[in-house]
Amino acid sequence: MKLLKTLTALFIPDAQADRVVPPTGFTATLTTFSAAAMAFLAVFAMALTLASGRLADRWSNELARSSTLRISAPEDQMQVQIAAALKVLETTPGVASARALTAEEQKALLEPFFGPDLPVEDLPIPQLIEVNETSTGYDSTGLRLRLAAEVPGAVLDDHTRWRKPLVAAASRIRLLGWTAFLLIGGAMAAMITLAASAALSANTQVIKVLRLVGAQDSYIAGAFVRRFTYRGFVGAAIGALAGTAAIWLLPEAETSSGFLTGLGFQGTHWLWPLCIPVLGGAVALAATRAAAHRKLREMP
Amino acid sequence: MIELDNVAYSYGGGELLSEISLQLSPGSFHFLTGPSGAGKTTFMKLCYGALQPTAGQARLFDRDVRSLDRDEMAMMRRRIGVVHQDCQFLDHLPISENIALPLNVSGRDNIDELANLKELMAWVGLKSRADALPPELSGGERQRAALARAVIMSPDVILADEPTGNIDWEMSQRLLRLLVELNRMGKTVMVATHDMNLIRAAKGQIQARVLRIANRRVQLAGADL
């Protein structure tokens, strides 16, 4: 109930209490502007974070579902080993399906490197087997051991080796995004604290008079807190709107490869920037409150 | 209401006031006098809690000043009306709002109280100046406005520090009459002044006691004026 009362008091301005602090003119605009700039940057930090999060999920989920078995063997043993390998795979728990690529498919894979005219059939290229996993996945160490015993020419490549650094990179970018987001919040808190301290110092005389006539600290602090919370909120709302619009206007990057995902919001993520003005207001409230109570404690 | 028990006050250097024991009883009228720099303002500040004694005990309405937190101190200030030496207004608000300020900060700015405000402004003769800003007022008008602000919460005690400091004799008389009237209504009044003529003028109208600060002590000056 008390919280509700405090919140209402915050948004229904006490005209009289707000009048006791003289109007400030252009410094007010500066505070709003800084809050807007911070919110604008925050939208990009948020977009970066969400995009790298998507990327990391994609790489770790989709690629984890498939792996490749490569069989190198003398030509006369090839078919035997393929059959043996498929048999091993079919009896491995966690493998949904396994299929040897056809000669045409292998040729298509090599075409970008050797051109269309290469007589692939005459080369001793290894045979590839595509393995699709179930959602639980298989035990790759166990499978390797069994293959080593039964299909000596087989090499299992479960993509972990090159997937891991990619996922790590994406997670690191996500971490950087959050760090940037926190830094922006901290910078905004610092900026509001400076502005509020300046306003409090400029109004020392007003605060003194209010104390003399029996105003409690909460009344005096409230007049300043309402002002700066309002400026922080409005500034952050303007900045968040501008930032979101800027992201919305980004040229669409075609992501046919499936690995890249545009720096932007998708689906419900578009709602996330809505929390920036709220956070901006909250940061302004906390910063001004702390500054006001610090200042008031110094006065009789 | 206000009790000082063996109170001393010292600023960094030496003691300014020492061994002060005093009780302001309800309905009394006191003058506080003494040479400039003797500690009249400091004594007044001890009486409304703006300063804490460095030794001894000061009690306001039976509460030790040292035991009050900031909010309780604010509540105490609403029960003690103070007319400050330099008035202290909010210069960006018209004088009527300045006088009503104690009502606003205590959340009592309702219709009834605002009707009282009109009456009060008429009583101190500032009805026609209601919309003027404090810097536009003359010294006498500022002092009367400060008095109006001090009594708007109908406090039990009124402390006035040099209320006639920079106004002419006629205006001083007028201010004194207001203070005497308040005292007749039952308020406890203490006026710090170095103006002996003012004290003599008051003696004709009311039973007033005179306290004098000399040699760091407060003494009752008796009838020797």
PDB file of C-alpha atoms in Angstrom, chain A residues 14 16 19-23 205-219 296-300, chain B residues 48 50 70-75 77-78 84 88-90 92-94 97-98 101-102 104-106 109 149 153:
ATOM      1  CA  ASP A  14       2.081  18.048  -6.169  1.00  0.00           C
ATOM      2  CA  GLN A  16       2.503  23.331  -4.691  1.00  0.00           C
ATOM      3  CA  ARG A  19       6.539  25.344  -7.102  1.00  0.00           C
ATOM      4  CA  VAL A  20       8.671  25.780  -3.997  1.00  0.00           C
ATOM      5  CA  VAL A  21      11.742  24.904  -6.041  1.00  0.00           C
ATOM      6  CA  PRO A  22      12.313  27.660  -8.613  1.00  0.00           C
ATOM      7  CA  PRO A  23      12.170  26.648 -12.280  1.00  0.00           C
ATOM      8  CA  GLN A 205      18.696  28.774   0.321  1.00  0.00           C
ATOM      9  CA  VAL A 206      15.316  27.347  -0.658  1.00  0.00           C
ATOM     10  CA  ILE A 207      16.030  24.118   1.225  1.00  0.00           C
ATOM     11  CA  LYS A 208      17.115  26.090   4.288  1.00  0.00           C
ATOM     12  CA  VAL A 209      13.891  28.106   4.312  1.00  0.00           C
ATOM     13  CA  LEU A 210      11.811  24.956   3.889  1.00  0.00           C
ATOM     14  CA  ARG A 211      13.578  23.293   6.822  1.00  0.00           C
ATOM     15  CA  LEU A 212      13.001  26.407   8.947  1.00  0.00           C
ATOM     16  CA  VAL A 213       9.255  26.364   8.356  1.00  0.00           C
ATOM     17  CA  GLY A 214       9.034  22.692   9.316  1.00  0.00           C
ATOM     18  CA  ALA A 215       9.284  20.778   6.033  1.00  0.00           C
ATOM     19  CA  GLN A 216      10.323  17.163   6.438  1.00  0.00           C
ATOM     20  CA  ASP A 217      13.164  15.794   4.332  1.00  0.00           C
ATOM     21  CA  SER A 218      10.778  13.640   2.307  1.00  0.00           C
ATOM     22  CA  TYR A 219       8.812  16.730   1.221  1.00  0.00           C
ATOM     23  CA  LEU A 296      19.848  17.228   3.333  1.00  0.00           C
ATOM     24  CA  ARG A 297      21.862  15.405   5.975  1.00  0.00           C
ATOM     25  CA  GLU A 298      24.439  18.195   5.726  1.00  0.00           C
ATOM     26  CA  MET A 299      21.853  20.806   6.669  1.00  0.00           C
ATOM     27  CA  PRO A 300      20.409  21.551  10.109  1.00  0.00           C
TER      28      PRO A 300
ATOM     29  CA  TYR B  48      14.116  26.300  18.580  1.00  0.00           C
ATOM     30  CA  ALA B  50      18.564  24.849  15.208  1.00  0.00           C
ATOM     31  CA  ARG B  70      15.214  15.038  11.528  1.00  0.00           C
ATOM     32  CA  ASP B  71      11.512  14.427  10.982  1.00  0.00           C
ATOM     33  CA  GLU B  72      10.672  14.998  14.634  1.00  0.00           C
ATOM     34  CA  MET B  73      12.655  18.204  14.500  1.00  0.00           C
ATOM     35  CA  ALA B  74      10.560  19.293  11.513  1.00  0.00           C
ATOM     36  CA  MET B  75       7.393  18.578  13.513  1.00  0.00           C
ATOM     37  CA  ARG B  77       9.424  23.605  14.096  1.00  0.00           C
ATOM     38  CA  ARG B  78       5.720  23.582  13.262  1.00  0.00           C
ATOM     39  CA  HIS B  84      14.214  35.285  11.745  1.00  0.00           C
ATOM     40  CA  GLN B  88      14.333  34.158   4.825  1.00  0.00           C
ATOM     41  CA  PHE B  89      11.686  33.997   2.119  1.00  0.00           C
ATOM     42  CA  LEU B  90      11.452  32.093  -1.142  1.00  0.00           C
ATOM     43  CA  HIS B  92      10.356  33.428  -6.504  1.00  0.00           C
ATOM     44  CA  LEU B  93       6.977  33.013  -4.807  1.00  0.00           C
ATOM     45  CA  PRO B  94       4.540  35.862  -4.009  1.00  0.00           C
ATOM     46  CA  GLU B  97       2.403  31.879  -0.768  1.00  0.00           C
ATOM     47  CA  ASN B  98       5.446  32.514   1.397  1.00  0.00           C
ATOM     48  CA  LEU B 101       4.438  27.932   3.173  1.00  0.00           C
ATOM     49  CA  PRO B 102       4.278  26.253   6.604  1.00  0.00           C
ATOM     50  CA  ASN B 104       1.884  23.668   2.419  1.00  0.00           C
ATOM     51  CA  VAL B 105       4.871  21.776   3.739  1.00  0.00           C
ATOM     52  CA  SER B 106       2.732  20.217   6.453  1.00  0.00           C
ATOM     53  CA  ASP B 109      -3.257  23.851   2.731  1.00  0.00           C
ATOM     54  CA  ARG B 149       4.366  33.162   8.478  1.00  0.00           C
ATOM     55  CA  MET B 153       0.367  27.298  12.110  1.00  0.00           C
TER      56      MET B 153
END
